[in-house]
Structure formats: C-alpha cells, structure tokens
Coordinates of C-alpha atoms and ligand atoms in Angstrom, one line a residue:
X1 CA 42.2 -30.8 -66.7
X2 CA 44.6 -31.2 -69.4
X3 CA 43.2 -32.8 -72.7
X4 CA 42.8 -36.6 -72.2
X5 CA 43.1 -37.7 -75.7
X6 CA 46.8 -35.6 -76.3
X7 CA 48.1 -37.1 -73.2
X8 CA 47.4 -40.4 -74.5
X9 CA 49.2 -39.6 -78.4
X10 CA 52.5 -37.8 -76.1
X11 CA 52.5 -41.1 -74.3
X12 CA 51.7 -43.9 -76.6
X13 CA 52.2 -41.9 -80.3
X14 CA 49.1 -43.5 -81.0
X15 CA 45.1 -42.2 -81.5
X16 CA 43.0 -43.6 -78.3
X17 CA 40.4 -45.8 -79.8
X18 CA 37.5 -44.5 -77.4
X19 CA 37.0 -42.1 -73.6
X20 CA 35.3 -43.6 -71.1
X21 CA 34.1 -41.7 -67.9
X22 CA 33.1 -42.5 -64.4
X23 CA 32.4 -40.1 -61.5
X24 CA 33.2 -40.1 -57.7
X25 CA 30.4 -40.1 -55.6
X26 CA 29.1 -38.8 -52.3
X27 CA 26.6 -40.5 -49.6
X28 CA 22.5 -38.8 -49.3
X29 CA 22.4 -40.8 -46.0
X30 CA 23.2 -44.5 -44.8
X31 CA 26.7 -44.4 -43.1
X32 CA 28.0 -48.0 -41.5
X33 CA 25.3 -49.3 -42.9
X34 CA 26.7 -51.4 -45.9
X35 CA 29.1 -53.5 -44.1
X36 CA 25.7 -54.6 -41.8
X37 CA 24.1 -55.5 -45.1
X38 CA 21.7 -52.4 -45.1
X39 CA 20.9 -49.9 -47.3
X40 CA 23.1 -46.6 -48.5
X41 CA 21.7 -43.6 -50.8
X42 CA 24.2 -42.6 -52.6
X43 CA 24.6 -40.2 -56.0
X44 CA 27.2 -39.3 -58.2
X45 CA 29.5 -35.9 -58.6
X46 CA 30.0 -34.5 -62.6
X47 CA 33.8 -35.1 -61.0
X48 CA 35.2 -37.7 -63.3
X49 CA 38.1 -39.6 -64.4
X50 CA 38.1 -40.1 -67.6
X51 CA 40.4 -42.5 -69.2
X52 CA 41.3 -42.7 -73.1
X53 CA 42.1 -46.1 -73.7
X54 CA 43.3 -48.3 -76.7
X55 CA 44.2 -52.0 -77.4
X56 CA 48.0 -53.0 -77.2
X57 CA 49.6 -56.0 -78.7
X58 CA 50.5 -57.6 -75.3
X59 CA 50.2 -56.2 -71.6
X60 CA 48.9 -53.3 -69.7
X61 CA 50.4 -49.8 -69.9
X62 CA 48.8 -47.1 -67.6
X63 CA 49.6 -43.2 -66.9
X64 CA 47.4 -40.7 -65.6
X65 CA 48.3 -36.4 -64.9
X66 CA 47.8 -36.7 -61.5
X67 CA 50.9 -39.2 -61.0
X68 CA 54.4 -38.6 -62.5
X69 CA 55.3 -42.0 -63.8
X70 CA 53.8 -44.2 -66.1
X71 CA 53.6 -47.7 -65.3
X72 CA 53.4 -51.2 -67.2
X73 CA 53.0 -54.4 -66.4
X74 CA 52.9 -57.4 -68.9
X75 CA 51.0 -59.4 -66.2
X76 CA 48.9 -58.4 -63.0
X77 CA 50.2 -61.9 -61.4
X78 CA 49.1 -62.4 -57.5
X79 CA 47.7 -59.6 -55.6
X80 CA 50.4 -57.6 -54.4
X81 CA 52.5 -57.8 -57.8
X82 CA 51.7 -54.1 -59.2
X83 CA 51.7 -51.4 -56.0
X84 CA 51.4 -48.1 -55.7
X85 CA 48.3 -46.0 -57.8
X86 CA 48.6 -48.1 -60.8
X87 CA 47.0 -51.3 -58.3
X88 CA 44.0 -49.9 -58.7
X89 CA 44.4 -50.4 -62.1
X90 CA 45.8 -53.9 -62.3
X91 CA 43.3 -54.5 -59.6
X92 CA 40.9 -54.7 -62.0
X93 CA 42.4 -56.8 -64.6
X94 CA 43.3 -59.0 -62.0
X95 CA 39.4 -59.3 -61.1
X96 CA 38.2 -59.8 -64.4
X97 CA 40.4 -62.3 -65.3
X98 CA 39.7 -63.8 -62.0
X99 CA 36.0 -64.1 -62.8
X100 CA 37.1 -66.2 -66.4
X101 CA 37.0 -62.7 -68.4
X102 CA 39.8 -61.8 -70.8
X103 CA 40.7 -58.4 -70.3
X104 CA 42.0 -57.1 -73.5
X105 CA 45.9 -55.8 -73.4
X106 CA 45.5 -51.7 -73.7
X107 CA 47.0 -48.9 -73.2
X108 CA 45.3 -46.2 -71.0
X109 CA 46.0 -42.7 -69.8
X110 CA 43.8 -41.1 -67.1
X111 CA 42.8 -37.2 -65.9
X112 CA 40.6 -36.4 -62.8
X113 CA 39.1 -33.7 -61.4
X114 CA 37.7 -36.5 -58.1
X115 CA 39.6 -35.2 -55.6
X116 CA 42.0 -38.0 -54.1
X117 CA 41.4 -38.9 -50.5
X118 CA 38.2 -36.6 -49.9
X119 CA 35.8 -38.7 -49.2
X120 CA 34.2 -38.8 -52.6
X121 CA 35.8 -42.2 -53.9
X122 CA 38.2 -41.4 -56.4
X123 CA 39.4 -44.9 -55.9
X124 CA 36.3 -45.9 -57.3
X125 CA 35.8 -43.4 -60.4
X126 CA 39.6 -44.8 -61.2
X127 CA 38.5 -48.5 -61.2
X128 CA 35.3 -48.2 -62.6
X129 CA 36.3 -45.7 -65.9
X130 CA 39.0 -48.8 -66.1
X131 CA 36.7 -51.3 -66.2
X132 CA 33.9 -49.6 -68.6
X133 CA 36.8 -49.3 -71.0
X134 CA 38.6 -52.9 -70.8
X135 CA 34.6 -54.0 -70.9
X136 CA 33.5 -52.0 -74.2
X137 CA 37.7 -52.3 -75.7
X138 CA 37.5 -56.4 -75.1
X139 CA 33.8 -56.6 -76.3
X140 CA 33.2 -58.7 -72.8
X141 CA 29.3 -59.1 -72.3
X142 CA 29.2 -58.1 -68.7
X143 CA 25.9 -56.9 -67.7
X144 CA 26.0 -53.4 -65.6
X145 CA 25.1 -55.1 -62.1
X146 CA 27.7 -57.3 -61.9
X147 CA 30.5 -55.0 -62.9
X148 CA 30.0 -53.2 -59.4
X149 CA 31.5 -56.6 -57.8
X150 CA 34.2 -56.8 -60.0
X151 CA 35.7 -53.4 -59.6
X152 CA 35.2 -53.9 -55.5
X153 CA 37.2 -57.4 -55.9
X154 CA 40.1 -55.9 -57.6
X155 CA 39.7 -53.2 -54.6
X156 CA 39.6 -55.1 -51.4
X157 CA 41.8 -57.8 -52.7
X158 CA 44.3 -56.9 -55.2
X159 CA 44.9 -53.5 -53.5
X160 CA 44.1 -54.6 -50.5
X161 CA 41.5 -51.8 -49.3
X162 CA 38.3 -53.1 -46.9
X163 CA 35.9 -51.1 -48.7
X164 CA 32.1 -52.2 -49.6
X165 CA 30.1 -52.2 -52.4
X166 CA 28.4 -48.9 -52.6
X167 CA 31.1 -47.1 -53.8
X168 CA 31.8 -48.9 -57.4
X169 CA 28.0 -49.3 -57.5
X170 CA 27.4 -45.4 -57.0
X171 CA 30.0 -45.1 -59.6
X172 CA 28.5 -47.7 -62.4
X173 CA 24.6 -47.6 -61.9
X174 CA 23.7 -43.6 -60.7
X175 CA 21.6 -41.9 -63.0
X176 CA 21.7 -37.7 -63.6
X177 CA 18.8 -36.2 -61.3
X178 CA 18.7 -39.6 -58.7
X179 CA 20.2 -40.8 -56.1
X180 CA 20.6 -44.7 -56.2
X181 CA 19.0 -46.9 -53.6
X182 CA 21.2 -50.0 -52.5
X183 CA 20.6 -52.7 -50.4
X184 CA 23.9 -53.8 -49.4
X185 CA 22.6 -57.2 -49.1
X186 CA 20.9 -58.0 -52.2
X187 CA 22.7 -55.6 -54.0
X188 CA 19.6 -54.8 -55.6
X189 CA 19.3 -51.1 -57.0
X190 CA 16.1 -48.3 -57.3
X191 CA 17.0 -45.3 -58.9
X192 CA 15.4 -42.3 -57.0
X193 CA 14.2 -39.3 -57.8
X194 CA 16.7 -36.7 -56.6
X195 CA 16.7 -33.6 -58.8
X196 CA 17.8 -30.8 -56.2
X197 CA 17.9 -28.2 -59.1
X198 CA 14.7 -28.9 -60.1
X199 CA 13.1 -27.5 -56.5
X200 CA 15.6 -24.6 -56.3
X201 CA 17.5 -26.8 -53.6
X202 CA 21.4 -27.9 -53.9
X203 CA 23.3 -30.2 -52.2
X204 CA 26.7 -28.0 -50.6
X205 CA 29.4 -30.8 -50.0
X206 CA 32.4 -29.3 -47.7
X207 CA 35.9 -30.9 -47.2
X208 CA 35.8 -30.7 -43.6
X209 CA 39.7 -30.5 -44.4
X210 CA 40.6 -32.4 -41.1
X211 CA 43.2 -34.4 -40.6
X212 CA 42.3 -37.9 -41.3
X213 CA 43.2 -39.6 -37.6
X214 CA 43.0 -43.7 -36.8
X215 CA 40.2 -44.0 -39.6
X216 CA 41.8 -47.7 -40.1
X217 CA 41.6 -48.8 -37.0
X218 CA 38.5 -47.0 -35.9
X219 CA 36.6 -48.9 -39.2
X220 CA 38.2 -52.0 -37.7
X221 CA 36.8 -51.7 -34.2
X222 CA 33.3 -50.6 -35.8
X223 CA 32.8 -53.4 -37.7
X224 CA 34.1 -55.8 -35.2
X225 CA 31.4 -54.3 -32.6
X226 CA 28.7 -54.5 -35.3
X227 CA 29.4 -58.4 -36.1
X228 CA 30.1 -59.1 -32.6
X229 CA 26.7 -57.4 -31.5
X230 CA 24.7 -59.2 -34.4
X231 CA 26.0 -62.5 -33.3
X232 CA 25.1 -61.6 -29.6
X233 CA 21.5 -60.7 -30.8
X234 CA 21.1 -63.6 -32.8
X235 CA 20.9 -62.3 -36.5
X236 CA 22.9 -62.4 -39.4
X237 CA 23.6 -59.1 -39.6
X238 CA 22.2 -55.8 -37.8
X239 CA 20.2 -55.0 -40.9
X240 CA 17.7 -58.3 -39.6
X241 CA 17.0 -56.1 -36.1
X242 CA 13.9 -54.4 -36.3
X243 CA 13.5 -50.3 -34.9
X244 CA 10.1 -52.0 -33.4
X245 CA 11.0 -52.8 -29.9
X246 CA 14.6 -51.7 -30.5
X247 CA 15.1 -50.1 -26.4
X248 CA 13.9 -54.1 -25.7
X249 CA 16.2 -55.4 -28.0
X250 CA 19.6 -53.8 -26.7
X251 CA 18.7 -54.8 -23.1
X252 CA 20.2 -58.2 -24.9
X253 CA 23.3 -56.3 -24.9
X254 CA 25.2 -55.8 -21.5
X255 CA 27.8 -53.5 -22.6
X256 CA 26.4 -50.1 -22.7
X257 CA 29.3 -49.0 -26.0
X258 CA 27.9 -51.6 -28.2
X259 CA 24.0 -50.8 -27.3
X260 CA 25.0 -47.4 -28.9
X261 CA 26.6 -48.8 -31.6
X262 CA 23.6 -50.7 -32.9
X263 CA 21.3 -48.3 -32.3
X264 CA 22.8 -46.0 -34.9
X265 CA 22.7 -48.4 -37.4
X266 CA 19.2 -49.7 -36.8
X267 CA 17.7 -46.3 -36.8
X268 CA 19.8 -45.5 -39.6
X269 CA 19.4 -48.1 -41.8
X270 CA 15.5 -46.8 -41.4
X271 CA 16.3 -43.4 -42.1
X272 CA 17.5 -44.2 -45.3
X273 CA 14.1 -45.9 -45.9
X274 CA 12.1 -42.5 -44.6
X275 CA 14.6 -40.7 -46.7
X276 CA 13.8 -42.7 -49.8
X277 CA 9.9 -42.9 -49.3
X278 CA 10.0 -38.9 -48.7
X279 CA 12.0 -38.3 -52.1
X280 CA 9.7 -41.0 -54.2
X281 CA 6.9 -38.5 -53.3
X282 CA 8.8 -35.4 -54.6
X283 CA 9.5 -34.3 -51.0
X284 CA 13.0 -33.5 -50.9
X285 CA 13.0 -30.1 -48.3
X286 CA 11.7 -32.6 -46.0
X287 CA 14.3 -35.3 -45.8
X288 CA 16.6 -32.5 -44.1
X289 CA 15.3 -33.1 -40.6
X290 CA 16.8 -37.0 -41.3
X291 CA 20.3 -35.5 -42.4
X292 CA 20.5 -34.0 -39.0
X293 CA 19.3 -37.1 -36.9
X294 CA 21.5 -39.2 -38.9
X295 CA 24.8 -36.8 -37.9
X296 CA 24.0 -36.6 -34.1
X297 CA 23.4 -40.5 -34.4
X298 CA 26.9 -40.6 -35.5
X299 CA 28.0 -38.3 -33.2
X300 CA 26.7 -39.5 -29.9
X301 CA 26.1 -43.1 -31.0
X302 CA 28.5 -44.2 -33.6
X303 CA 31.3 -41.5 -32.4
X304 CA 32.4 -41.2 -35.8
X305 CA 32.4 -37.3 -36.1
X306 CA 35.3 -34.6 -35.2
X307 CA 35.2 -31.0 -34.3
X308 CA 35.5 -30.2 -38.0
X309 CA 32.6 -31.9 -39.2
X310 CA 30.3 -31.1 -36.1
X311 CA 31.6 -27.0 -36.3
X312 CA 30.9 -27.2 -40.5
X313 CA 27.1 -28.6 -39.9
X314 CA 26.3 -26.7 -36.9
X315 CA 27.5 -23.6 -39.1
X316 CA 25.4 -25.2 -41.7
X317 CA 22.1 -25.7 -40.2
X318 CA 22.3 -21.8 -38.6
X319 CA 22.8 -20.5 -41.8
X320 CA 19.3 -21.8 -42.7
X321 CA 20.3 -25.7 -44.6
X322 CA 17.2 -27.8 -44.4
X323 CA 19.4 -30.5 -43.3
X324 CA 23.3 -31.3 -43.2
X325 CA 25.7 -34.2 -41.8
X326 CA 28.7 -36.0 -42.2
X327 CA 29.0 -38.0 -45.1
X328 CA 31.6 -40.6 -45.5
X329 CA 33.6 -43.7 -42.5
X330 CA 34.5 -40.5 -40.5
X331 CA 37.0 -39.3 -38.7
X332 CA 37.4 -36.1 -41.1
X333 CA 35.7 -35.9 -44.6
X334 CA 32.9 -34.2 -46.1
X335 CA 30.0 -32.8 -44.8
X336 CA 26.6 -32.3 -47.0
X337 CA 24.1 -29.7 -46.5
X338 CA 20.8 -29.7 -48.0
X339 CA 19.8 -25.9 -49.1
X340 CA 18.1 -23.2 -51.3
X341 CA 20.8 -23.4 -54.6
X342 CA 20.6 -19.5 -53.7
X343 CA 21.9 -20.1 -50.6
X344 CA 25.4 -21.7 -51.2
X345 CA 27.7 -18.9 -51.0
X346 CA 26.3 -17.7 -48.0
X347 CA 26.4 -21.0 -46.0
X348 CA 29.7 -21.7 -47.5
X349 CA 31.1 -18.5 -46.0
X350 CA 29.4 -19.0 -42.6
X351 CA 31.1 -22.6 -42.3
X352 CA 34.8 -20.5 -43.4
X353 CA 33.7 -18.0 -40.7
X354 CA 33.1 -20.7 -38.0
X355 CA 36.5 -22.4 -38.9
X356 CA 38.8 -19.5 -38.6
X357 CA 37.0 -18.7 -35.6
X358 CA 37.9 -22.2 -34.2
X359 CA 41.4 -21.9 -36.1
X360 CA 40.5 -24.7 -38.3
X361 CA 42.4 -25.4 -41.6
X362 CA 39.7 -23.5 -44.3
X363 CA 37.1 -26.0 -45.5
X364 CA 36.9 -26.7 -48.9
X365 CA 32.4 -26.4 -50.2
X366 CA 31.1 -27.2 -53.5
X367 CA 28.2 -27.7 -55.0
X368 CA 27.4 -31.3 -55.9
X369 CA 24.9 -31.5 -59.0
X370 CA 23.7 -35.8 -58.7
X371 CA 25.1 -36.7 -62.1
X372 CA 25.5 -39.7 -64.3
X373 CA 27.3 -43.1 -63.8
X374 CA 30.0 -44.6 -65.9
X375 CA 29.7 -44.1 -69.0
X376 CA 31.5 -44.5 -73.1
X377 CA 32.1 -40.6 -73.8
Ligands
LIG401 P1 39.3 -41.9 -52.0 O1 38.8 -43.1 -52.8 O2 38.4 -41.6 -50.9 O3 39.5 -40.7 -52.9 P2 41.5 -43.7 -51.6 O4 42.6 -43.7 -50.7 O5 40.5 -44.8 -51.5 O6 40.7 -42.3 -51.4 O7 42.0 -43.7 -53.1 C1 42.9 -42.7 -53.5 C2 44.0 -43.3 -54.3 O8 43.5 -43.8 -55.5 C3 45.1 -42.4 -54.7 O9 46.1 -42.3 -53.6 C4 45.7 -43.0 -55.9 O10 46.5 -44.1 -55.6 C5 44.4 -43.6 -56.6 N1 43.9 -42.7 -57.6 C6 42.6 -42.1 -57.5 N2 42.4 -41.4 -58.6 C7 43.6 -41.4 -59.4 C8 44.0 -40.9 -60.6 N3 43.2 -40.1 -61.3 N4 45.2 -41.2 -61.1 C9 46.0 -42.0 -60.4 N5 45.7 -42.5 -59.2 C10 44.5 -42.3 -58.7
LIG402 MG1 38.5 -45.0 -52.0

C-alpha cells in the first residue's frame, strides 16, 4: 500500500490533518439472517482503508489508489448526483447531513488493502473510515451506535445498494480478539470473546473465486420469500418463529420451497445463539460442528451455495478444519474454515488441489486475525 499521507500532499499540496482506519469484515455465522431481524456474528479483518483527511474551505474532494481519478463535488445534492466509487463517499455526507449533522468540507485521499467485491465489505471499510474522519474533522458528537445507521443510509439510499446493517456495524463497533454479536432488530451489540490465536486455532477465509452469478436477483427472491412466509405465519418477521415446534409450524406453509426457506433461517438464527453461548464459555473448537450445519442449511435449504464454495469446504473439513462454510449473500464468495493456526497451509493447498482437480479458477485463502473497528490512527 502506497503511503497514505504522501498521496494526500501529491494531491492536495497540503499536510493531512489526521488517518483514520476502518476494516472490512467477514461473517462467524448468521447468513440471511439480518434482513429477518435476527442475529449475525460477525468480526473484523486487519484489512483497512485508511483515509487521510483534512478540512477544505468549501466542498468535498476525494481520491483513493485504487481508482484513477479524483473526484469533487461542492454538493452531494439528491441521491444519485455523485456516481461511480466516489458515491460511497458522498453517500455519507449525504446521510449526515440528512440526519441535521454538518459534515465539515475536507479533502480526503484513501488506500486499501479490503479486497473490492470479495465478500469482505470493502464498501463498508470505505464508508465507515469516511465517516470516523468527517465525525472526529467536524467535532460532531455522534455516539459509536448510531454511526452504524448512518453509514448504511448513505449505502442503501444514496448509492443505492440493499444492504443491512451488519456490515457498517462490524466495521464501527468490533473489538481485536471478539467477534461482535448483533441483533438485527435491536441493533443492540455484545462483544464476544473470539481470540482464535489464543487457542492455537485460526480462522482460513478463501475467495471461492467464483463467478458472482444472479446474486441480485437471487437476494431479491430471498427476501421476498422470507417476508412473504413471515406474513403467512403471522409474525413480524421470521426472527419471532420459535425452533420449538418448528416441523408444526411449516405445516402452516403449503409450498414446500418456502418451508425450506424458513427453516434455514430459524435454525440459523439459533445457531448463532449456540455459537455465541459456546464462545462466552471459552469453547471455540466446538462451535465448528455449527459452521458445518449452518453451510448444508444453505445448501439444501436456502440454495445459496455453488460448486466452488461446496468443493472449498468439503476440501476443508477433510483436511481436518473443526468447522467451515460459506460466509457472505452467496452465489460465490468466501468460505471460512475453523482450524489449528498450524494447519493453514496445508488446508489451503488441499482446497487449490480440489479446484484444479475440478478445473476451478485457484481460490484465493488467508488467514483472518478478528481485529479492531474504526478507529483515529
Ligand atoms: P464489497 O463491499 O463486497 O467489497 P461492493 O460492491 O459492495 O463490494 O463495494 C465495492 C465498491 O466499493 C467498489 O466497486 C468501489 O466502488 C467501492 N470501493 C471500495 N473500496 C474502495 C476504495 N478503497 N477506493 C475506492 N472505491 C472503493
Ligand atoms: Mg459492499
């Protein structure tokens, strides 16, 4: 990554008055599970963006190493006015202006090592290392729960992106050593106890690599199928339908697609809990066995997997992971694996084995350390 701070003087001929960082993040467990207002696990990656920022005399000025042009804008106007990356950025001066803030006018420049378009929310990291330094440049008093909202507003309206809130949360609240807790619905947080290192474990995240195919439109149909079933059932929202009784429960439902659907979020949404109350006790080997459940759920319930992702934990879990699934909407991805940290080379090479074997495009594994949220550098 090139030097944040001389990329900001070659741009702007100016010093940057502060660095502000915020990381991408991947999902423990808890997948189509916010948008039913349940409860996700996720922790952060050490990937970053980090942005140096400074304040300007009028507007918004905004480049970054991973884009060629720098772009300004004296005004984020109506959603829609600034496209392309740099929405993501007036995105979230839209939002905080929006919610009666005034954004101070800055000048930022932006490096990453989030990989765009993985799975691991660079989209995110982007927004919420914007917001951390408009907050800290403007002297706004914004306390750190409700900046998760903000950066999701400028998200799913001003760019325009359905997305929910665990991502900007995972990116603003997670702590180095935990995962963080959400419940989608209250968006109340518990910061859990998640130090992999610690236990001679590691967490092996692998770019399954694969073509993304339909995820729009597959999202679409699995959130219409979830609100249509909760209104069939009578509840809010599939969070409010208990695993107790659950076989009695989709005989409410005559079409046999949707029964399926629910019942991976329902018995999801609990193995986050069992996944939570296992690491709260220091048991972290034996949340694997949930990791599996929770990818064949997806895979025969939610039908959210592809080859890739199926071949990369199947190749996991014979190579001896405690515990590994898809992590991510689908449809392509990441996949995590839960292993001995002395383990990761050799379970990374028997997931590149199993690909070239299947002719796969090679998958991409590293080692994700759970790492801190957004933070002034
Ligand atoms: P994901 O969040 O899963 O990585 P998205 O499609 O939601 O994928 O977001 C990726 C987009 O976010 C990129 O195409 C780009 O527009 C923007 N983006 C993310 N990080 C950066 C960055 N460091 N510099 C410029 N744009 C970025
Ligand atoms: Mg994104």
């Amino acid at each position: 990554m090139t030097d944040v701070a001389t990329i900001f003087r070659d741009h702007y001929g100016a010093e940057p008055e502060g660095l502000w960082a915020a990381p991408g993040r991947v999902n423990l467990i808890g997948e189509h599970t916010d948008y039913n207002d349940g409860f996700v696990l996720p922790f952060a990656l050490p990937e970053r963006v980090i942005a140096a920022a400074g304040r300007a005399d009028a507007g918004w000025a905004v480049c970054s190493d991973l884009q060629g042009e720098p772009v300004s804008f004296d005004d984020p106007g109506e959603p829609g006015t600034v496209t392309g990356w740099a929405a993501y950025v007036a995105g979230v001066v839209w939002a905080l202006r929006d919610a009666g803030y005034e954004p101070p006018p800055a000048r930022i420049a932006l490096t990453s090592d989030v990989p765009l378009g993985a799975g691991v929310s660079s989209s995110a990291a982007l927004e919420s290392a914007v917001l951390t330094a408009l907050i800290d440049l403007g002297g706004l008093d914004i306390p750190a729960h409700e900046r998760p909202a903000l950066a999701q507003r400028g998200e799913n309206v001003y760019v325009g992106a359905p997305t929910g809130i665990m991502d900007q949360s995972a990116s603003i609240r997670c702590e180095a050593g935990r995962a963080l807790f959400l419940d989608c619905r209250s968006q109340e947080v518990e910061q859990i106890p998640f130090d992999v290192a610690a236990e001679g474990l590691a967490v092996l995240v692998v770019n399954s690599n694969a073509p993304h195919r339909h995820v729009d439109g597959e999202y679409g149909a699995r959130r219409k199928s979830c609100e249509e079933a909760a209104r069939l059932l009578g509840v809010p929202a599939l969070r409010d339908v208990s695993t107790d009784g659950l076989d009695q429960t989709l005989k409410q439902l005559d079409d046999e697609v949707m029964r399926r659907r629910v019942r991976h979020v329902v018995t999801e949404d609990q193995r986050v809990l069992d996944t939570v109350a296992l690491l709260r006790s220091g048991r972290i080997r034996e949340i694997g066995p949930l990791m599996t459940a929770s990818h064949a759920s997806m895979r025969e319930d939610f039908e959210i997997t592809v080859a890739e992702v199926d071949v990369a934990v199947e190749a996991a879990l014979m190579a001896g992971a405690y515990g590994a699934r898809m992590t991510g909407g689908g449809f392509g991805g990441c996949i995590l694996a839960l292993i001995d940290a002395d383990r990761a080379d050799a379970i990374a090479s028997a997931i590149a084995e199993a690909y070239a074997k299947h002719g796969f495009t090679a998958p991409t594994p590293f080692v994700a350390v759970p790492s801190k949220g957004a933070t002034r550098l």
